[in-house]
CSV table of C-alpha atoms in Angstrom, one decimal:
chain,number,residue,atom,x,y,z
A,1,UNK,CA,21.1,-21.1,-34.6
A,2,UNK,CA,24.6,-20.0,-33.3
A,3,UNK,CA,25.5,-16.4,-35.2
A,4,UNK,CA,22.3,-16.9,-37.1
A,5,UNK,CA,21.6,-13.2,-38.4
A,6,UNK,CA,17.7,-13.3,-38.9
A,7,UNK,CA,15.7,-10.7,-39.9
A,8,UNK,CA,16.2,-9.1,-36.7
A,9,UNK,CA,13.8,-6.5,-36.7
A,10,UNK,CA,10.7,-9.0,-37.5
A,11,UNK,CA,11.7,-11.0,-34.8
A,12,UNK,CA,11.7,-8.1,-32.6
A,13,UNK,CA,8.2,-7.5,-34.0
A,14,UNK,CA,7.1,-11.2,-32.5
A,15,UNK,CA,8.1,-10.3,-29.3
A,16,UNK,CA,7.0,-6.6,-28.7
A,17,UNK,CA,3.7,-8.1,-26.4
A,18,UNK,CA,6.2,-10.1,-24.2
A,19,UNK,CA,6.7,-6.7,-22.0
A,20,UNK,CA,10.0,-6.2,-20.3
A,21,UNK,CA,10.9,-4.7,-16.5
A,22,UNK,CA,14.4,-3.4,-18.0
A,23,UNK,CA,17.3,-3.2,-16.9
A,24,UNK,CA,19.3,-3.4,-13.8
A,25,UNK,CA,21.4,0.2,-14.5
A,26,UNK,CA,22.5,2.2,-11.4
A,27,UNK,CA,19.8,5.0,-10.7
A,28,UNK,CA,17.1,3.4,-13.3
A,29,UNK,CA,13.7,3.7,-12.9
A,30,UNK,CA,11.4,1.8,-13.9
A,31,UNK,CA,7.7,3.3,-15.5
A,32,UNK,CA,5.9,0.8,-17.1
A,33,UNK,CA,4.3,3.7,-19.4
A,34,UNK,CA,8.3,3.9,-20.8
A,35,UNK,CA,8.6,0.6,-21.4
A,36,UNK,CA,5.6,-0.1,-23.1
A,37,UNK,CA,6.7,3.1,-25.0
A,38,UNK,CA,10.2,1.7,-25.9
A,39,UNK,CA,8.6,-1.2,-26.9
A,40,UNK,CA,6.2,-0.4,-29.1
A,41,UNK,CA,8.0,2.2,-30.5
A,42,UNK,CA,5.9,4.3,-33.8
A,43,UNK,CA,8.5,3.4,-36.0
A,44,UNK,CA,7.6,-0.1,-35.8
A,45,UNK,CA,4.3,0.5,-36.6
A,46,UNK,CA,3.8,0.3,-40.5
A,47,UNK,CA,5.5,-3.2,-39.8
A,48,UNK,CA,2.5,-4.0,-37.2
A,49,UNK,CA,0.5,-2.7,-39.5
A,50,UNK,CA,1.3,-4.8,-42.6
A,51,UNK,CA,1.5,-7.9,-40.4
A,52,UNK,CA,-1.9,-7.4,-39.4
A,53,UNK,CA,-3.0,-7.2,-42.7
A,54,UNK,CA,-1.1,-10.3,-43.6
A,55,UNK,CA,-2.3,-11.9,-41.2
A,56,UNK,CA,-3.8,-15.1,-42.0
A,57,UNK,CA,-6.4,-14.8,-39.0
A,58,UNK,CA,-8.3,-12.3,-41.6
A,59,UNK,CA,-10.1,-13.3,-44.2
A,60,UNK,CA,-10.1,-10.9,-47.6
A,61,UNK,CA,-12.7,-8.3,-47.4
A,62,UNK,CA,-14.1,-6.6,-50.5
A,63,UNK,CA,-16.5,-4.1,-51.6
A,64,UNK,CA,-16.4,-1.9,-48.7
A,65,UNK,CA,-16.2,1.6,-51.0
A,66,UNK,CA,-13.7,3.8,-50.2
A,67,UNK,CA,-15.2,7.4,-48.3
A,68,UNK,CA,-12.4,9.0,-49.3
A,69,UNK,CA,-12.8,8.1,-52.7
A,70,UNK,CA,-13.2,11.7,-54.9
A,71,UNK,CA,-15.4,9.0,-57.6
A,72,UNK,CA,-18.5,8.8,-57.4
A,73,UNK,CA,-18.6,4.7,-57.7
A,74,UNK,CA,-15.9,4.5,-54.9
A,75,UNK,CA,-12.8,2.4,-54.7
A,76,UNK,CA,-13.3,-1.2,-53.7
A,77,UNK,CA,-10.2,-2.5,-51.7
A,78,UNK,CA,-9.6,-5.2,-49.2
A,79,UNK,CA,-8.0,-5.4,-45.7
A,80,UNK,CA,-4.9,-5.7,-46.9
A,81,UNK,CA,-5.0,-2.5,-49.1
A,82,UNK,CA,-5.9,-0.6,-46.0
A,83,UNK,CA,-3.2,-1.6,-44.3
A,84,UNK,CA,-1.0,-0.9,-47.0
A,85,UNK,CA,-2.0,2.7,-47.4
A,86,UNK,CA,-1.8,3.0,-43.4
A,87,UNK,CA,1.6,1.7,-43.2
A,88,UNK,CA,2.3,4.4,-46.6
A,89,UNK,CA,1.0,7.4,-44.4
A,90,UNK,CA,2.5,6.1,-41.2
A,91,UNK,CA,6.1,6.0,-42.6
A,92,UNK,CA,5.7,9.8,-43.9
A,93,UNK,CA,4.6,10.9,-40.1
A,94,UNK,CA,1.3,11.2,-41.2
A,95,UNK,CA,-0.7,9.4,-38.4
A,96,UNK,CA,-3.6,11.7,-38.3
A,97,UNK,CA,-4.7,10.6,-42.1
A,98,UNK,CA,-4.3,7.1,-40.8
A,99,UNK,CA,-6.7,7.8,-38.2
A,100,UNK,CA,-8.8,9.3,-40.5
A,101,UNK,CA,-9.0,6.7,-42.9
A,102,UNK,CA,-10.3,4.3,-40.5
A,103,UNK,CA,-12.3,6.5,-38.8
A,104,UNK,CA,-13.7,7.5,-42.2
A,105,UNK,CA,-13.8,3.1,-43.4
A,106,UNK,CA,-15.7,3.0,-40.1
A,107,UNK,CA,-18.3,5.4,-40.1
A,108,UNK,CA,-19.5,4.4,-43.7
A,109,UNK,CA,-19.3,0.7,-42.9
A,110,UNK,CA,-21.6,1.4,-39.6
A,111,UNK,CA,-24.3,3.2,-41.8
A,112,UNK,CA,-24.9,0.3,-43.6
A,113,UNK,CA,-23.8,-2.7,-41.3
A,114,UNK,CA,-24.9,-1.4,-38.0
A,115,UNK,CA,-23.2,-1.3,-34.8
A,116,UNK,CA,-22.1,-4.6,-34.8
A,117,UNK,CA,-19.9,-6.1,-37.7
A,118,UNK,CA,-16.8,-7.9,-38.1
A,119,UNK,CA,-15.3,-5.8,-40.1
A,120,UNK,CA,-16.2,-2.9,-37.8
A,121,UNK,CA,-13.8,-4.6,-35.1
A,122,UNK,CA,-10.9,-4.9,-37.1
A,123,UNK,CA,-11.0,-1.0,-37.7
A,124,UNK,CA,-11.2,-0.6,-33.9
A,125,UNK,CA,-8.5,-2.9,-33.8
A,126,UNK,CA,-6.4,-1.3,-35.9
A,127,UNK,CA,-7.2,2.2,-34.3
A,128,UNK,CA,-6.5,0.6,-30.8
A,129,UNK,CA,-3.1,-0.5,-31.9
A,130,UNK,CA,-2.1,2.7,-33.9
A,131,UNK,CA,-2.9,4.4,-30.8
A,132,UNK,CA,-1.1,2.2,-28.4
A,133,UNK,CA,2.0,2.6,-30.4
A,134,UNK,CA,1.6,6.5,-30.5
A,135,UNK,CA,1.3,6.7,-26.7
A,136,UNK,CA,-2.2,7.8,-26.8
A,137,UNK,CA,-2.9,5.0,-24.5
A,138,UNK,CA,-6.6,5.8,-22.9
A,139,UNK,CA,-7.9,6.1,-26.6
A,140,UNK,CA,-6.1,2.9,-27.4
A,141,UNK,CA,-7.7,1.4,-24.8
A,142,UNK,CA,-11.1,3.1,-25.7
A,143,UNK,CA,-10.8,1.6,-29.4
A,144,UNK,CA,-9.5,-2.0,-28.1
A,145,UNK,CA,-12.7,-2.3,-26.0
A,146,UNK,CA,-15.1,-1.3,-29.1
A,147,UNK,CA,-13.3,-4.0,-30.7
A,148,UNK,CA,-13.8,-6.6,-27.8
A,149,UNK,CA,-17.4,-5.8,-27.8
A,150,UNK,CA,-17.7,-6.1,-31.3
A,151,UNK,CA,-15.9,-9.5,-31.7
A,152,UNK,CA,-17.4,-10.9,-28.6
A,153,UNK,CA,-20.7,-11.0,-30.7
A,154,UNK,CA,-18.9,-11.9,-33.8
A,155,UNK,CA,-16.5,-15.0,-32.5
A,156,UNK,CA,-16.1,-17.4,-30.1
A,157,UNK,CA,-14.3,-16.2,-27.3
A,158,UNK,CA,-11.1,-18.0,-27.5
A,159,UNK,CA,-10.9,-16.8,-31.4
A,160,UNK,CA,-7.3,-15.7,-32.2
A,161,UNK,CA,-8.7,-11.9,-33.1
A,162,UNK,CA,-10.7,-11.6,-30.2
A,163,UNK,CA,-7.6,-13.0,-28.1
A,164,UNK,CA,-5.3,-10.7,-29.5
A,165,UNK,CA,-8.0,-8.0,-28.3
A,166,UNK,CA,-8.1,-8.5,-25.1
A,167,UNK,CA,-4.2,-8.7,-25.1
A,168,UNK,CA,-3.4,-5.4,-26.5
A,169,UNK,CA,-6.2,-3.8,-24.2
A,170,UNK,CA,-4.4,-5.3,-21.3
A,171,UNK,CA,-1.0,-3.5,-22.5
A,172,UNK,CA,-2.5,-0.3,-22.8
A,173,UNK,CA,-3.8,-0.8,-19.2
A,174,UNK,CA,-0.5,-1.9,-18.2
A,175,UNK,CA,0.5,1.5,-19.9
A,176,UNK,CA,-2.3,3.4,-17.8
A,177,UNK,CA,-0.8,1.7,-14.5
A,178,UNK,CA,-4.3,0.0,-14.4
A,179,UNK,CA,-2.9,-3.2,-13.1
A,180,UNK,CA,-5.3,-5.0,-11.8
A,181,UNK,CA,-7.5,-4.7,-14.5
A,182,UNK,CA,-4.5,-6.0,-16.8
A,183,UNK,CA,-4.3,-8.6,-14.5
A,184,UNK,CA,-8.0,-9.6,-14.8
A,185,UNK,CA,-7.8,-9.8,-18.6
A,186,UNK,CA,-4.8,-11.1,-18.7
A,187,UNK,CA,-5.5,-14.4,-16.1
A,188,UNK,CA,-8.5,-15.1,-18.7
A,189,UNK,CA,-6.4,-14.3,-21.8
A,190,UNK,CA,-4.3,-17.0,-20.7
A,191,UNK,CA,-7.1,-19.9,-19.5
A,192,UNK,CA,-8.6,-19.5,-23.1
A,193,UNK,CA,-5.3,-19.6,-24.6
A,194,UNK,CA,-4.2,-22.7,-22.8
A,195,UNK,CA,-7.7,-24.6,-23.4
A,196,UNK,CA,-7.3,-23.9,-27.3
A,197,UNK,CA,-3.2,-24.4,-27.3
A,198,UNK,CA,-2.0,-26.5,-25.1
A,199,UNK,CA,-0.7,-25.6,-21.5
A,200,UNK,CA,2.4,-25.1,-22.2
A,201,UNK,CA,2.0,-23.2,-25.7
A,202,UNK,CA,4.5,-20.1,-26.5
A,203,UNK,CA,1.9,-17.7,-26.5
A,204,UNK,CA,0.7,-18.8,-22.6
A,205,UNK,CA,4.5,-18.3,-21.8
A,206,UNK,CA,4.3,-14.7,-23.6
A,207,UNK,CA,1.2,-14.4,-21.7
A,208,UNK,CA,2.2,-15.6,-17.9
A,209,UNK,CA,5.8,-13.0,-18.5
A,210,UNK,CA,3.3,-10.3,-18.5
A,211,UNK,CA,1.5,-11.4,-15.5
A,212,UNK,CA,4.1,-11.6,-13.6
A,213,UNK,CA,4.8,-7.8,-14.4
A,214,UNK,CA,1.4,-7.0,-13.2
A,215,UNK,CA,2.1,-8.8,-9.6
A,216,UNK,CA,5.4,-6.7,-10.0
A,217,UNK,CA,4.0,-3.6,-10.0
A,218,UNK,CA,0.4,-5.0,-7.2
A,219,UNK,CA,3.8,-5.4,-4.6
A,220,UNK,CA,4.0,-9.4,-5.2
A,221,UNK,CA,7.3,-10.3,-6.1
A,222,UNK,CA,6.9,-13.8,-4.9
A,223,UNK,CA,4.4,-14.0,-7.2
A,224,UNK,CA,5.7,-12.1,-10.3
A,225,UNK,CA,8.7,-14.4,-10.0
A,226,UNK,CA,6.7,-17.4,-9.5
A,227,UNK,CA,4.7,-16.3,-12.8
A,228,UNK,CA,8.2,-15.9,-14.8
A,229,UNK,CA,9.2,-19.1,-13.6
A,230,UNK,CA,6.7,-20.8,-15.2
A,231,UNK,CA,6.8,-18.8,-18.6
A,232,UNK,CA,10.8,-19.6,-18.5
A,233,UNK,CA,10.4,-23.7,-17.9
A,234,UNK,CA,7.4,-23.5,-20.7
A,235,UNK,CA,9.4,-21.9,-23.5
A,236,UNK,CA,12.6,-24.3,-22.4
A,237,UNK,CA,10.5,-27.4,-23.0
A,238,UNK,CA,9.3,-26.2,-26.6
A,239,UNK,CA,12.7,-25.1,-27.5
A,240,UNK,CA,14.0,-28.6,-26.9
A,241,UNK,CA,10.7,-30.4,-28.8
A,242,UNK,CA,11.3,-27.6,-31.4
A,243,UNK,CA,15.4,-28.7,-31.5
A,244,UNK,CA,14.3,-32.5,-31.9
A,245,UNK,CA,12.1,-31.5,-34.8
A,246,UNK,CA,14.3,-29.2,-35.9
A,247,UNK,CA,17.3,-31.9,-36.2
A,248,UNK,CA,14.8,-34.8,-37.6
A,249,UNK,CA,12.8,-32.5,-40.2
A,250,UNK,CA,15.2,-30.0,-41.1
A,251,UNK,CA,12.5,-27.2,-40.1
A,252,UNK,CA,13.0,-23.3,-40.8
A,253,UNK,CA,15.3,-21.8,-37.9
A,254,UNK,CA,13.0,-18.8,-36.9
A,255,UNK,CA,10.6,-20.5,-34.8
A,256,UNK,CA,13.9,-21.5,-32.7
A,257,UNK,CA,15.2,-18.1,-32.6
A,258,UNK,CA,11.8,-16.5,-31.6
A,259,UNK,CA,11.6,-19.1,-28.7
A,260,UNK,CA,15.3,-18.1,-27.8
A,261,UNK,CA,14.1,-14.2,-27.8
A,262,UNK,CA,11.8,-14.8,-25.5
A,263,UNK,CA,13.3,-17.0,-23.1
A,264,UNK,CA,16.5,-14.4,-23.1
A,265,UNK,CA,14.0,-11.5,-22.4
A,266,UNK,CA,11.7,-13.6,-19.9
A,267,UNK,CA,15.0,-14.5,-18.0
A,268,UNK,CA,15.9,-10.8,-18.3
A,269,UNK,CA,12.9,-9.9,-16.1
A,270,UNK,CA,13.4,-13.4,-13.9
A,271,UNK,CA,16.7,-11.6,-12.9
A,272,UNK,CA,15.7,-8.3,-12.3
A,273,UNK,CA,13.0,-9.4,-10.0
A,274,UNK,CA,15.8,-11.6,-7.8
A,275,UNK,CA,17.9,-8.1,-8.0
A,276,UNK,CA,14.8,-6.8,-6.2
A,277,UNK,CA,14.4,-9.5,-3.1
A,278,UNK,CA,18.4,-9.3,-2.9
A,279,UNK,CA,18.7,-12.5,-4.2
A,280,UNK,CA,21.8,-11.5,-6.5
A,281,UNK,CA,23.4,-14.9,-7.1
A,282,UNK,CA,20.2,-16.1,-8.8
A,283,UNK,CA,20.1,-13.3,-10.6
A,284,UNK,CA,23.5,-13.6,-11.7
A,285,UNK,CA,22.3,-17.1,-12.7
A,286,UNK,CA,19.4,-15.7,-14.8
A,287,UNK,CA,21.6,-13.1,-16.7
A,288,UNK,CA,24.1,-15.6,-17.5
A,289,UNK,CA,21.5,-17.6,-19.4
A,290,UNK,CA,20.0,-14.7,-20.8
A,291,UNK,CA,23.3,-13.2,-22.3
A,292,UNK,CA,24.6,-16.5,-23.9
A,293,UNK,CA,21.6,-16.9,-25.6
A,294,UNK,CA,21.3,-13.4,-26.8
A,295,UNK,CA,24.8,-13.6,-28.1
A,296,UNK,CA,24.0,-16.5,-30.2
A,297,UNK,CA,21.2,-14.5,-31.8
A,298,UNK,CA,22.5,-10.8,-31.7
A,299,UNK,CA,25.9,-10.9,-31.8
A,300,UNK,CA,27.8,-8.8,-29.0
A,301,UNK,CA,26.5,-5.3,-30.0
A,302,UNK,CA,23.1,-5.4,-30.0
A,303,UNK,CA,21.3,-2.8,-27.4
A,304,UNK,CA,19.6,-6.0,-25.9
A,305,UNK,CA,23.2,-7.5,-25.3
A,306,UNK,CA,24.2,-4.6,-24.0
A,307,UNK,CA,21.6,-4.0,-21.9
A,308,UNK,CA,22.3,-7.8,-20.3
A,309,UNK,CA,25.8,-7.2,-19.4
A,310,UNK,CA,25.2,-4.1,-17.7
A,311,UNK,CA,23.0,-5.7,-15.7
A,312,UNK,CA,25.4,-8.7,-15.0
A,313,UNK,CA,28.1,-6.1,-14.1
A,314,UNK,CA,26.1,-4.5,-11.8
A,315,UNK,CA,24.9,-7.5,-10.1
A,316,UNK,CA,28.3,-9.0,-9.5
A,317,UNK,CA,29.8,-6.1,-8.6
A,318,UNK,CA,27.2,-5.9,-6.0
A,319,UNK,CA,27.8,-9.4,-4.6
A,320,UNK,CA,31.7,-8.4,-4.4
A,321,UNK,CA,31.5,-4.6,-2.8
A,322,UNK,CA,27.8,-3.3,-1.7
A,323,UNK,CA,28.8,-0.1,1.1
A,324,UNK,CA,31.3,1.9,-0.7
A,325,UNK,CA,29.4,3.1,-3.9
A,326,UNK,CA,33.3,4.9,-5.5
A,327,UNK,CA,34.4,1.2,-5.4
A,328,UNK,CA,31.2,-0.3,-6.2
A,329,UNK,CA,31.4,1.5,-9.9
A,330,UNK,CA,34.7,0.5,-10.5
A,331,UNK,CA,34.2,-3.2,-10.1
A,332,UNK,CA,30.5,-2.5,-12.3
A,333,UNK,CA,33.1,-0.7,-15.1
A,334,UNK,CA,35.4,-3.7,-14.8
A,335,UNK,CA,33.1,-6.4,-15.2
A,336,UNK,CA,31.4,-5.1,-18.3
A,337,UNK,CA,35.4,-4.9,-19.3
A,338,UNK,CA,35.7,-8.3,-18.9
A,339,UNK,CA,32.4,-9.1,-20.4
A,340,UNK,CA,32.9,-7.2,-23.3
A,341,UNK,CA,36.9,-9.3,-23.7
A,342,UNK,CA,35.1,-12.8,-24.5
């Protein structure tokens, strides 16, 4: 996968619930309603969007009639469609006719299906998530739990949609600072995923990064580092069974480069909390790992790079010069220099 210029913006898209601390940038600070912010930017969103709609976890819905419809006998369109004319009113800043489609989809489905329906939960869904990537995190959260209640009736609970439920709740709570809520979720999030999956499965990796974000910001360090460890080892040991397949079967790239994204970002977060319990040669160690694999995949301009080598800079110039703050941005400037020479 050296230099391999994938598509990187759906990539991106795979990793958005794998939440990051940020960088290590003199005078940063870190507000986990920002990152989640950064992350699930809006103008992602009619990508979401479509994905969800693609998404083969859905089956195809029809006849549910259109209230918007100006005809009498209504529009019949499935899931997809919806979608599709979300993502069109999303990308023309048009997110309150997105909301009220659904809202609209909802209502009329509730009149004749009652308060619990499948299809009912996938429009809270959907609102949830348009919502969390607005920043209108407490009715995100509101929508997310409609949607948990609905599906919990619906499904079994460790069914993908009502998995990736509870996930996105937890994220708007991490968004609310309501951490040991997130945490709650999040520890049961991961049991089901690792009884249906496997212990060691990509998703429990995604899962146990944003645990240890939640001890982060509870005051455990220990224990936030602890959780990255484990996420960082997990996706390490299915990169290497994904290489051997890889070099045997001649598999599609992506699923290594997604791995590698994740690992880089997971190490990312390893490092900054070693920056934080003034461990900086581990962190060094971290962001070293971290920036050779994002190089492989991004090249050396991407923001993520970037990002990485300021953080490297400022740890080793740290480790050489911590008292005298004139010299200690000199070496920082110098380093990332030197970084940016190779």
């Amino acid at each position: 996968i050296v230099h391999h210029r994938a598509d990187q913006e759906s990539l991106n898209l795979f990793c958005e619930e794998m939440l990051s601390l940020g960088g290590l940038k003199p005078g940063l600070e870190i507000n986990c309603e920002k990152m989640v912010q950064k992350q699930m930017n809006i103008h992602r969103l009619p990508q979401v969007i479509l994905a969800e709609g693609q998404s083969k976890r859905h089956c195809s819905w029809v006849d549910i009639r259109n209230p918007l419809s100006q005809s009498d006998k209504g529009t019949e369109f499935d899931f997809l469609s919806i979608c599709k004319k979300m993502a069109q009113y999303i990308k023309h800043d048009d997110i309150d006719n997105a909301v009220n489609l659904l809202n609209a989809i909802h209502r009329s489905h509730k009149s004749k299906c009652g308060d619990v329906s499948y299809i009912l939960g996938a429009i809270s869904y959907l609102l949830g998530i348009v919502f969390l990537y607005t920043g209108q995190y407490s009715l995100a959260l509101k929508s997310l739990k409609e949607s948990i209640h609905i599906r919990s009736s619906a499904l079994d609970q460790d069914h993908d949609d009502l998995l990736a439920s509870h996930t996105m709740a937890a994220i708007a709570m991490i968004a609310l600072s309501e951490f040991d809520s997130a945490l709650a979720k999040l520890q049961k999030v991961l049991h089901l995923t690792r009884k249906k999956y496997g212990y060691s499965d990509t998703r429990a990796a995604v899962i146990l990064n944003n645990i240890g974000m939640c001890h982060y910001e509870l005051g455990g360090v220990l224990a936030a580092s602890k959780a990255m460890e484990e996420a960082i080892e997990m996706l390490r040991e299915t990169s290497t069974i994904n290489q051997l397949h890889y070099n045997i079967h001649a598999m599609d790239a992506t699923q290594l480069i997604q791995v590698s994204i994740l690992t880089g970002r997971c190490l990312n977060n390893l490092a900054f909390l070693h920056f934080k319990r003034k461990d900086y040669g581990d962190a060094i160690v971290a962001l070293e790992e971290a920036l050779k694999i994002q190089r492989r995949i991004f090249g050396n301009d991407h923001p993520v790079v970037r990002d990485t080598v300021e953080s490297l800079a400022t740890s080793m110039a740290i480790v050489n010069c911590r008292k005298n703050k004139d010299k200690l941005d000199h070496l920082r400037r110098m380093y990332i220099s030197m970084f940016d020479s190779h």
